[in-house]
Coordinates of N, CA, C and O in Angstrom, one line a residue:
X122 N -164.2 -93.9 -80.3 CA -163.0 -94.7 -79.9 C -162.1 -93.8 -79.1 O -162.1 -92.7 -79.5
X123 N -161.3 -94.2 -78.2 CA -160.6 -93.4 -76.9 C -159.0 -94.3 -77.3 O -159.0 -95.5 -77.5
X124 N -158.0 -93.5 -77.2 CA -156.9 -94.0 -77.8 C -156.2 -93.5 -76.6 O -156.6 -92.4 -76.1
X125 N -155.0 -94.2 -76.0 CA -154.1 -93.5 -75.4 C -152.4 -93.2 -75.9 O -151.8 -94.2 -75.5
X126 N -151.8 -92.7 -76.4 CA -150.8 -92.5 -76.6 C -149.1 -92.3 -76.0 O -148.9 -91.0 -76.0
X127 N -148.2 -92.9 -75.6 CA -147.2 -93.0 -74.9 C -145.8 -92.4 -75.6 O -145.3 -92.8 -76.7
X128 N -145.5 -91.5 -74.8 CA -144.2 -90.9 -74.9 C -143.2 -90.8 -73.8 O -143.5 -91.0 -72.6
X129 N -141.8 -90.5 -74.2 CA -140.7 -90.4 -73.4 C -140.1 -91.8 -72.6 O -139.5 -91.8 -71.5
X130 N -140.4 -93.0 -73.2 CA -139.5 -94.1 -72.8 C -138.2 -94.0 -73.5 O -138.3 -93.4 -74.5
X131 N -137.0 -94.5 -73.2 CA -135.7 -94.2 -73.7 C -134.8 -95.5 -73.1 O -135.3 -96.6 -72.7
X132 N -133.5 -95.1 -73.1 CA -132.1 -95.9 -72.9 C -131.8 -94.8 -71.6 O -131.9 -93.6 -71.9
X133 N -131.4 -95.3 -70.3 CA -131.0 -94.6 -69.4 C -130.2 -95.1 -68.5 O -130.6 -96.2 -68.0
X134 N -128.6 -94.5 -68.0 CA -128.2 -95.4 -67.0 C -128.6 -95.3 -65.8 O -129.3 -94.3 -65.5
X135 N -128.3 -96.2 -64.9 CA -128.6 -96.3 -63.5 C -128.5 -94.9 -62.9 O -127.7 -94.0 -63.1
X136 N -129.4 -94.9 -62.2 CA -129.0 -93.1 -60.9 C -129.8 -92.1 -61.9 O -130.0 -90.9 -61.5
X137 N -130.4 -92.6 -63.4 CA -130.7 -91.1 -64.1 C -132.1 -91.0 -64.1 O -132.5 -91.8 -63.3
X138 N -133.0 -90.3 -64.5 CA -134.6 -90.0 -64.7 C -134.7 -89.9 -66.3 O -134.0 -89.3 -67.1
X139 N -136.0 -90.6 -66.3 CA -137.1 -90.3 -67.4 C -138.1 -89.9 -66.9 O -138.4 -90.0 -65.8
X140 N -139.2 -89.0 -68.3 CA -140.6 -88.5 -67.8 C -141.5 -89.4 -68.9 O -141.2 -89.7 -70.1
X141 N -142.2 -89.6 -68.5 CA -143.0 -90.5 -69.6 C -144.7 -89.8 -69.4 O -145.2 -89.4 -68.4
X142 N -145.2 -89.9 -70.8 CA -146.6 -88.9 -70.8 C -147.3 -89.9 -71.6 O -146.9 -90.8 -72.3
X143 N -148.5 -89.6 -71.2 CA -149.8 -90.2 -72.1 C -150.9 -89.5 -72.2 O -151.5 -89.1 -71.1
X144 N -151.2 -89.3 -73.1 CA -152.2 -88.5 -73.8 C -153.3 -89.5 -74.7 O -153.3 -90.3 -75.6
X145 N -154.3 -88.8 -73.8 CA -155.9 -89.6 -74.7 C -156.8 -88.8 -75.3 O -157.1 -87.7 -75.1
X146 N -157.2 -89.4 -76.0 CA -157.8 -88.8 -77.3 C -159.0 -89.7 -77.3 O -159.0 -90.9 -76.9
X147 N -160.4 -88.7 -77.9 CA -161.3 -89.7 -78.6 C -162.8 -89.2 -77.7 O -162.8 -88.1 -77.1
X148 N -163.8 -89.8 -77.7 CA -165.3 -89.8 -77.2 C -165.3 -89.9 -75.5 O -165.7 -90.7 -74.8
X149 N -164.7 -88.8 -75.4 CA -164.1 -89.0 -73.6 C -165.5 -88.5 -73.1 O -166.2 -87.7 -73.8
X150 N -165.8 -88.8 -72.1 CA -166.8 -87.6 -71.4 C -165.7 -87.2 -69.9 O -165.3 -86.1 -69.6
X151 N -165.6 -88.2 -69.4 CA -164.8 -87.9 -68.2 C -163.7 -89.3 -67.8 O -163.9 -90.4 -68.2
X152 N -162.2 -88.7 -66.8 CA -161.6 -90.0 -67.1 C -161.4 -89.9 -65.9 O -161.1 -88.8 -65.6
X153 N -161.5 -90.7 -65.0 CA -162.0 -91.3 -63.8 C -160.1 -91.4 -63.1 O -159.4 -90.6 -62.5
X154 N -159.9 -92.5 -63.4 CA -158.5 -92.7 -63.2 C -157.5 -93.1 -64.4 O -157.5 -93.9 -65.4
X155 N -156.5 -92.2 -63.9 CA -155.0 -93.2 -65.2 C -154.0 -93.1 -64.3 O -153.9 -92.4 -63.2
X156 N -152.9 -94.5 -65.3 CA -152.3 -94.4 -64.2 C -151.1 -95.7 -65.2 O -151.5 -95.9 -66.4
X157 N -149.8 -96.3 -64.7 CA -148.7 -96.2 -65.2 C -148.2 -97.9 -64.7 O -147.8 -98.1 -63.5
X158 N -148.5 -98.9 -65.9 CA -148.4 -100.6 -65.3 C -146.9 -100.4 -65.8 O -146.3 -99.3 -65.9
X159 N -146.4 -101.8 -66.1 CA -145.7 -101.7 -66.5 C -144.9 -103.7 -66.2 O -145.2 -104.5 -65.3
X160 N -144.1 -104.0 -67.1 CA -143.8 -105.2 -67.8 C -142.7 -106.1 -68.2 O -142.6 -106.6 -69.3
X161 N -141.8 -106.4 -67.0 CA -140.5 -106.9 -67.7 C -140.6 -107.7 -68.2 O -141.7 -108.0 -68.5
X162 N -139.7 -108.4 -68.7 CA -139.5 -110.3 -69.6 C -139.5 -111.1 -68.4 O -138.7 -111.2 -67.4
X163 N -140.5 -111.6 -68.8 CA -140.6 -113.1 -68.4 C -141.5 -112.6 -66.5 O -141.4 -113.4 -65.6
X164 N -142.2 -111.3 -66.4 CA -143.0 -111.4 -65.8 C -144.6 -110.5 -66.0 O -145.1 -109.8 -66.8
X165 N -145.0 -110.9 -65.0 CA -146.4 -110.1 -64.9 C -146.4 -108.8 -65.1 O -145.5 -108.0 -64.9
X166 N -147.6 -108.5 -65.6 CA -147.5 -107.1 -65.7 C -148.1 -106.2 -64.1 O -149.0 -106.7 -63.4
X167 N -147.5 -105.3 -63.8 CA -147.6 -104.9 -62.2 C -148.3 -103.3 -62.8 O -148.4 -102.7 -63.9
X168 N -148.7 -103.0 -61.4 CA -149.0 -101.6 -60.9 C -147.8 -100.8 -60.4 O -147.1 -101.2 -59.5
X169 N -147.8 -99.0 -61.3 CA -146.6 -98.8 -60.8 C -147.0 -97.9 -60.0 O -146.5 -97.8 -58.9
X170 N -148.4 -96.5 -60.8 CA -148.5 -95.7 -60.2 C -150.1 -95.4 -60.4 O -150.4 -95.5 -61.6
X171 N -151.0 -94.9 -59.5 CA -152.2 -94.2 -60.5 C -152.9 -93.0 -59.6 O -152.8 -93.0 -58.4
X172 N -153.7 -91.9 -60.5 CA -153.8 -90.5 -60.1 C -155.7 -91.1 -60.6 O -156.2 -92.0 -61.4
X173 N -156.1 -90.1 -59.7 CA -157.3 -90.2 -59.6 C -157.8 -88.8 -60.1 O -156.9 -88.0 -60.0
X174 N -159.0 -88.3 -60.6 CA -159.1 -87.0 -61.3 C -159.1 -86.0 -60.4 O -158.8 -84.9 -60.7
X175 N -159.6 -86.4 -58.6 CA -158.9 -85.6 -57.6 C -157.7 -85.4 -57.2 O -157.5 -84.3 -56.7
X176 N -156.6 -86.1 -57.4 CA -154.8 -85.8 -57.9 C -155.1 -87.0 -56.8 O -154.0 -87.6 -56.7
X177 N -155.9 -87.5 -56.0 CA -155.3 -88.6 -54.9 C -154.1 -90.3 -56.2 O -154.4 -90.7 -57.3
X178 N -153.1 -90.6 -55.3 CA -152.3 -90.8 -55.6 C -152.1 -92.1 -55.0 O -152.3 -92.1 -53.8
X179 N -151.7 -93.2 -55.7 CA -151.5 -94.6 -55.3 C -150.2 -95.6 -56.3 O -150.4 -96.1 -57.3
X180 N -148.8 -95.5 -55.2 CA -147.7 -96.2 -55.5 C -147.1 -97.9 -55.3 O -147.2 -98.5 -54.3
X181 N -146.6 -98.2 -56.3 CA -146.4 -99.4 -56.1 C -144.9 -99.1 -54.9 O -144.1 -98.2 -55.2
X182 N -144.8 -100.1 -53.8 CA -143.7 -100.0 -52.6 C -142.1 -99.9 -53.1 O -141.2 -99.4 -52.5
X183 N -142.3 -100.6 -54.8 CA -140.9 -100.3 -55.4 C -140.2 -99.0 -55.7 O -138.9 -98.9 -55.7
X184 N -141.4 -97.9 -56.1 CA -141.2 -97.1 -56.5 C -141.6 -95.7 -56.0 O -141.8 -94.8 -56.9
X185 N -141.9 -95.2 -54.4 CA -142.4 -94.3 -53.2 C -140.8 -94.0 -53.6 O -139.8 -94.6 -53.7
X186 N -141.2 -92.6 -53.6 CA -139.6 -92.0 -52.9 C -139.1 -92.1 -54.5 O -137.9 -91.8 -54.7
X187 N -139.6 -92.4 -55.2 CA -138.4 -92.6 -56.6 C -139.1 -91.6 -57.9 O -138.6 -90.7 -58.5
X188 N -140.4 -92.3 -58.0 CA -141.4 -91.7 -59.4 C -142.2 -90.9 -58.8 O -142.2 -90.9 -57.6
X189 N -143.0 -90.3 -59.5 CA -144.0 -89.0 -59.3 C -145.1 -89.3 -60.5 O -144.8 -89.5 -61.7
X190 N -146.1 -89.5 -60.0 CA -147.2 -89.7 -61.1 C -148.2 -88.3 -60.9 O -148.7 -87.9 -59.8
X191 N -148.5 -87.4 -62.6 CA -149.1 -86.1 -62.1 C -149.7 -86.3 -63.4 O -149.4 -87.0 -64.3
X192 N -150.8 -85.1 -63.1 CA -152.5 -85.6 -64.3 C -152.8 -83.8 -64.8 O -152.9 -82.8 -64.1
X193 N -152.8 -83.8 -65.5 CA -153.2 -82.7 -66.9 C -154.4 -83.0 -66.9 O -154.4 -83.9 -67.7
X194 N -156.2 -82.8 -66.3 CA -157.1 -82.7 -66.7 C -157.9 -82.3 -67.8 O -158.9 -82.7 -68.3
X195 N -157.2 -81.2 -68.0 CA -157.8 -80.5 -68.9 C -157.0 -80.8 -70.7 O -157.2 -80.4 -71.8
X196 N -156.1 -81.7 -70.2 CA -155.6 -82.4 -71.5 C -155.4 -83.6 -71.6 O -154.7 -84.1 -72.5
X197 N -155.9 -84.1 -70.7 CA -156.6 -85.5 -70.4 C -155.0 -86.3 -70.8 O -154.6 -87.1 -71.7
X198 N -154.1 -85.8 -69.6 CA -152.6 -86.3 -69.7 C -152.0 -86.5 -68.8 O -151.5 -85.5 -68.1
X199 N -151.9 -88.0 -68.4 CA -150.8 -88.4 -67.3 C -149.2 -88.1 -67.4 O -148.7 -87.8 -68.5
X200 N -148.5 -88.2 -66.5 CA -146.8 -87.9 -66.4 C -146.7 -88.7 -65.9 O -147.4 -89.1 -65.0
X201 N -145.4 -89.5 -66.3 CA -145.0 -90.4 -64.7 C -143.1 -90.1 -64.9 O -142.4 -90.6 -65.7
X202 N -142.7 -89.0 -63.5 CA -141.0 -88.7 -63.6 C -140.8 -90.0 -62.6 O -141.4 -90.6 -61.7
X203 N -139.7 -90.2 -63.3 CA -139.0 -91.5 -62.6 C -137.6 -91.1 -62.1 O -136.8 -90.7 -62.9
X204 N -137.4 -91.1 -61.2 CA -135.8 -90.7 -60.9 C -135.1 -91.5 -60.2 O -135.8 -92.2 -59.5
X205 N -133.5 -91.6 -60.1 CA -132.9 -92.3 -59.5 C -133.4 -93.7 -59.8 O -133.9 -94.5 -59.0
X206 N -133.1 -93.9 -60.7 CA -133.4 -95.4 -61.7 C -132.9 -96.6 -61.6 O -131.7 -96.8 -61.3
X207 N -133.4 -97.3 -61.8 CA -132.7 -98.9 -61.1 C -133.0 -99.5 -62.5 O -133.8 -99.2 -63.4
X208 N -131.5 -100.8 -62.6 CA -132.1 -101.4 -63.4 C -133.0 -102.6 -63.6 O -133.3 -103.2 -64.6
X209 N -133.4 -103.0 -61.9 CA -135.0 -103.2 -62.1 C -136.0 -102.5 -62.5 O -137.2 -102.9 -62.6
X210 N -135.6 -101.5 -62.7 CA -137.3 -100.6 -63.2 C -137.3 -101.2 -65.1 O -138.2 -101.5 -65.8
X211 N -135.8 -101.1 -65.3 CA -136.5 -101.7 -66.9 C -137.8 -102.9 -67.3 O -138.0 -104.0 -66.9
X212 N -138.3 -102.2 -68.0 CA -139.6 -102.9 -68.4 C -140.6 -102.2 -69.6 O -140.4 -101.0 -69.8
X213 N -141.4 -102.8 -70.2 CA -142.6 -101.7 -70.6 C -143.5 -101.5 -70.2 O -144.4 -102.3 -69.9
X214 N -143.3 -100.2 -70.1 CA -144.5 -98.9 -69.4 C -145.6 -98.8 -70.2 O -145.5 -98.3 -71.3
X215 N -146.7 -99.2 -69.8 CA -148.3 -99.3 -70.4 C -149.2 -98.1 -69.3 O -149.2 -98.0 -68.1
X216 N -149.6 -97.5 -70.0 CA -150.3 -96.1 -69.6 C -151.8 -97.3 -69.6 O -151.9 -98.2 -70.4
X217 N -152.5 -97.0 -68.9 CA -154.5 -96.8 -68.5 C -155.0 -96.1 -68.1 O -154.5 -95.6 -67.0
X218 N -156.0 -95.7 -68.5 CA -157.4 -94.8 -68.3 C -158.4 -95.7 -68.0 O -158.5 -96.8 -68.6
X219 N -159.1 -95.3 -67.0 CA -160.5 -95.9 -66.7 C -161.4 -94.3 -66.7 O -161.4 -93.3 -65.9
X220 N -162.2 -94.7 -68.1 CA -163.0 -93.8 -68.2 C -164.9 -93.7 -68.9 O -165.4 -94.4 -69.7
X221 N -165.3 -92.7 -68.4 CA -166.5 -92.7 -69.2 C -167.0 -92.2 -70.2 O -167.1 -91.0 -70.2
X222 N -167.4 -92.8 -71.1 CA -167.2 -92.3 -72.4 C -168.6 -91.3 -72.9 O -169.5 -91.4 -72.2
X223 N -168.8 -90.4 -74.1 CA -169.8 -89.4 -74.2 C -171.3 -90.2 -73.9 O -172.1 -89.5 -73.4
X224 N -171.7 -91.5 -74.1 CA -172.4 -92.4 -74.0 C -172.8 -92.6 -72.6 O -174.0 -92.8 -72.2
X225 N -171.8 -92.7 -71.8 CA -171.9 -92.5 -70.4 C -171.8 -94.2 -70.1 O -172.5 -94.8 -69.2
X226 N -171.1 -94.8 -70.6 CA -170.8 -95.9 -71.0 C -169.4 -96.0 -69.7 O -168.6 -95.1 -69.5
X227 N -169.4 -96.9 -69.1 CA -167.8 -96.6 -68.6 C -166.9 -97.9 -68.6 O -167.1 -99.0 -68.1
X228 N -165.7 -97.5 -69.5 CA -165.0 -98.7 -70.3 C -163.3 -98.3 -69.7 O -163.1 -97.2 -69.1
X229 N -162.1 -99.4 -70.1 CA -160.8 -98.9 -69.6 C -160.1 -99.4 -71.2 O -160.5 -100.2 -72.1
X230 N -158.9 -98.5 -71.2 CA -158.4 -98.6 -72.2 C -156.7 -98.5 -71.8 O -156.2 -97.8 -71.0
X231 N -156.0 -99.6 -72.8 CA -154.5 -99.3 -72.3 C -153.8 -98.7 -73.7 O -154.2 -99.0 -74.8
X232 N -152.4 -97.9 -73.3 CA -151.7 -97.6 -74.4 C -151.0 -98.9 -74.6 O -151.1 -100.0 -74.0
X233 N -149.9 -98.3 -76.1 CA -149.4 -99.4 -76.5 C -148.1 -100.0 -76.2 O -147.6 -101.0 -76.7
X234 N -147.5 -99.2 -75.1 CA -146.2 -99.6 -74.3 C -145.1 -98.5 -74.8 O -145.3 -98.0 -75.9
X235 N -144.1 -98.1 -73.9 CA -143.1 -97.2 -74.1 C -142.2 -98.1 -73.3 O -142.4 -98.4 -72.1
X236 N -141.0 -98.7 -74.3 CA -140.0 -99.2 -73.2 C -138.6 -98.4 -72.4 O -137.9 -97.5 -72.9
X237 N -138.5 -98.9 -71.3 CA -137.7 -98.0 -70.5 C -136.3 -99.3 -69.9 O -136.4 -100.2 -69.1
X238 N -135.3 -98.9 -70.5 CA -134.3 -99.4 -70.1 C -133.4 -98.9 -68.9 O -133.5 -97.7 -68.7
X239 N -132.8 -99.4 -68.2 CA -131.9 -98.7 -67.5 C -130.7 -99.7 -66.9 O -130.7 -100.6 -66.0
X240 N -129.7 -98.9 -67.9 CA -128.3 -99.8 -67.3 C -128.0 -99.5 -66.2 O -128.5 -98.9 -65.2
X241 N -126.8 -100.3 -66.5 CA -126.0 -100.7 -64.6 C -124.7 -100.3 -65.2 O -123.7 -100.3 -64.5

């Protein structure tokens, strides 16, 4: 079983930064891509950011110039710094991995949300 785990969502005002991390655990063999959705009320869940195990890098147009998404291979751990914060970015942040498992099985897995506020 492959679990992913989410940290560093918080209360933040407008103009400030959070770092948010996810860490996976479990029958990994290799993790292909992860990468950082995320969920306000009363909408879809979107793409914010995702890193490829070559560091190639793919942003949603809201957030270029704002977040940084960076990958810990060897600890099988995404980052996503968010800076200069809006309080459209509040929502919850869901971490994914698309990975292959020791089986060689290749399955995707999401964490369980970190919410991220940010006043005005």
């Amino acid at each position: 079983q492959v679990q992913l785990v989410e940290s560093g969502g918080g209360l933040v005002q407008a103009g400030g930064s959070l770092r948010l991390s996810c860490a996976a655990s479990g029958s990994i063999f290799r993790i292909i891509v992860m990468g950082w959705y995320r969920q306000a009320p009363g909408k879809q869940r979107e793409l914010v950011a995702t890193v490829t195990s070559g560091g190639s890098t793919n942003y949603a147009d809201s957030v270029k110039g704002r977040f940084t998404i960076s990958r810990d291979n060897a600890k099988n751990t995404v980052y996503l710094q968010m800076n200069s914060l809006k309080p459209e970015d509040t929502a919850v942040y869901y971490c994914n991995a698309d990975f292959v498992r020791l089986d060689f099985v290749r399955l995707g897995v999401w964490g369980q949300g970190t919410l991220v506020t940010v006043s005005s």
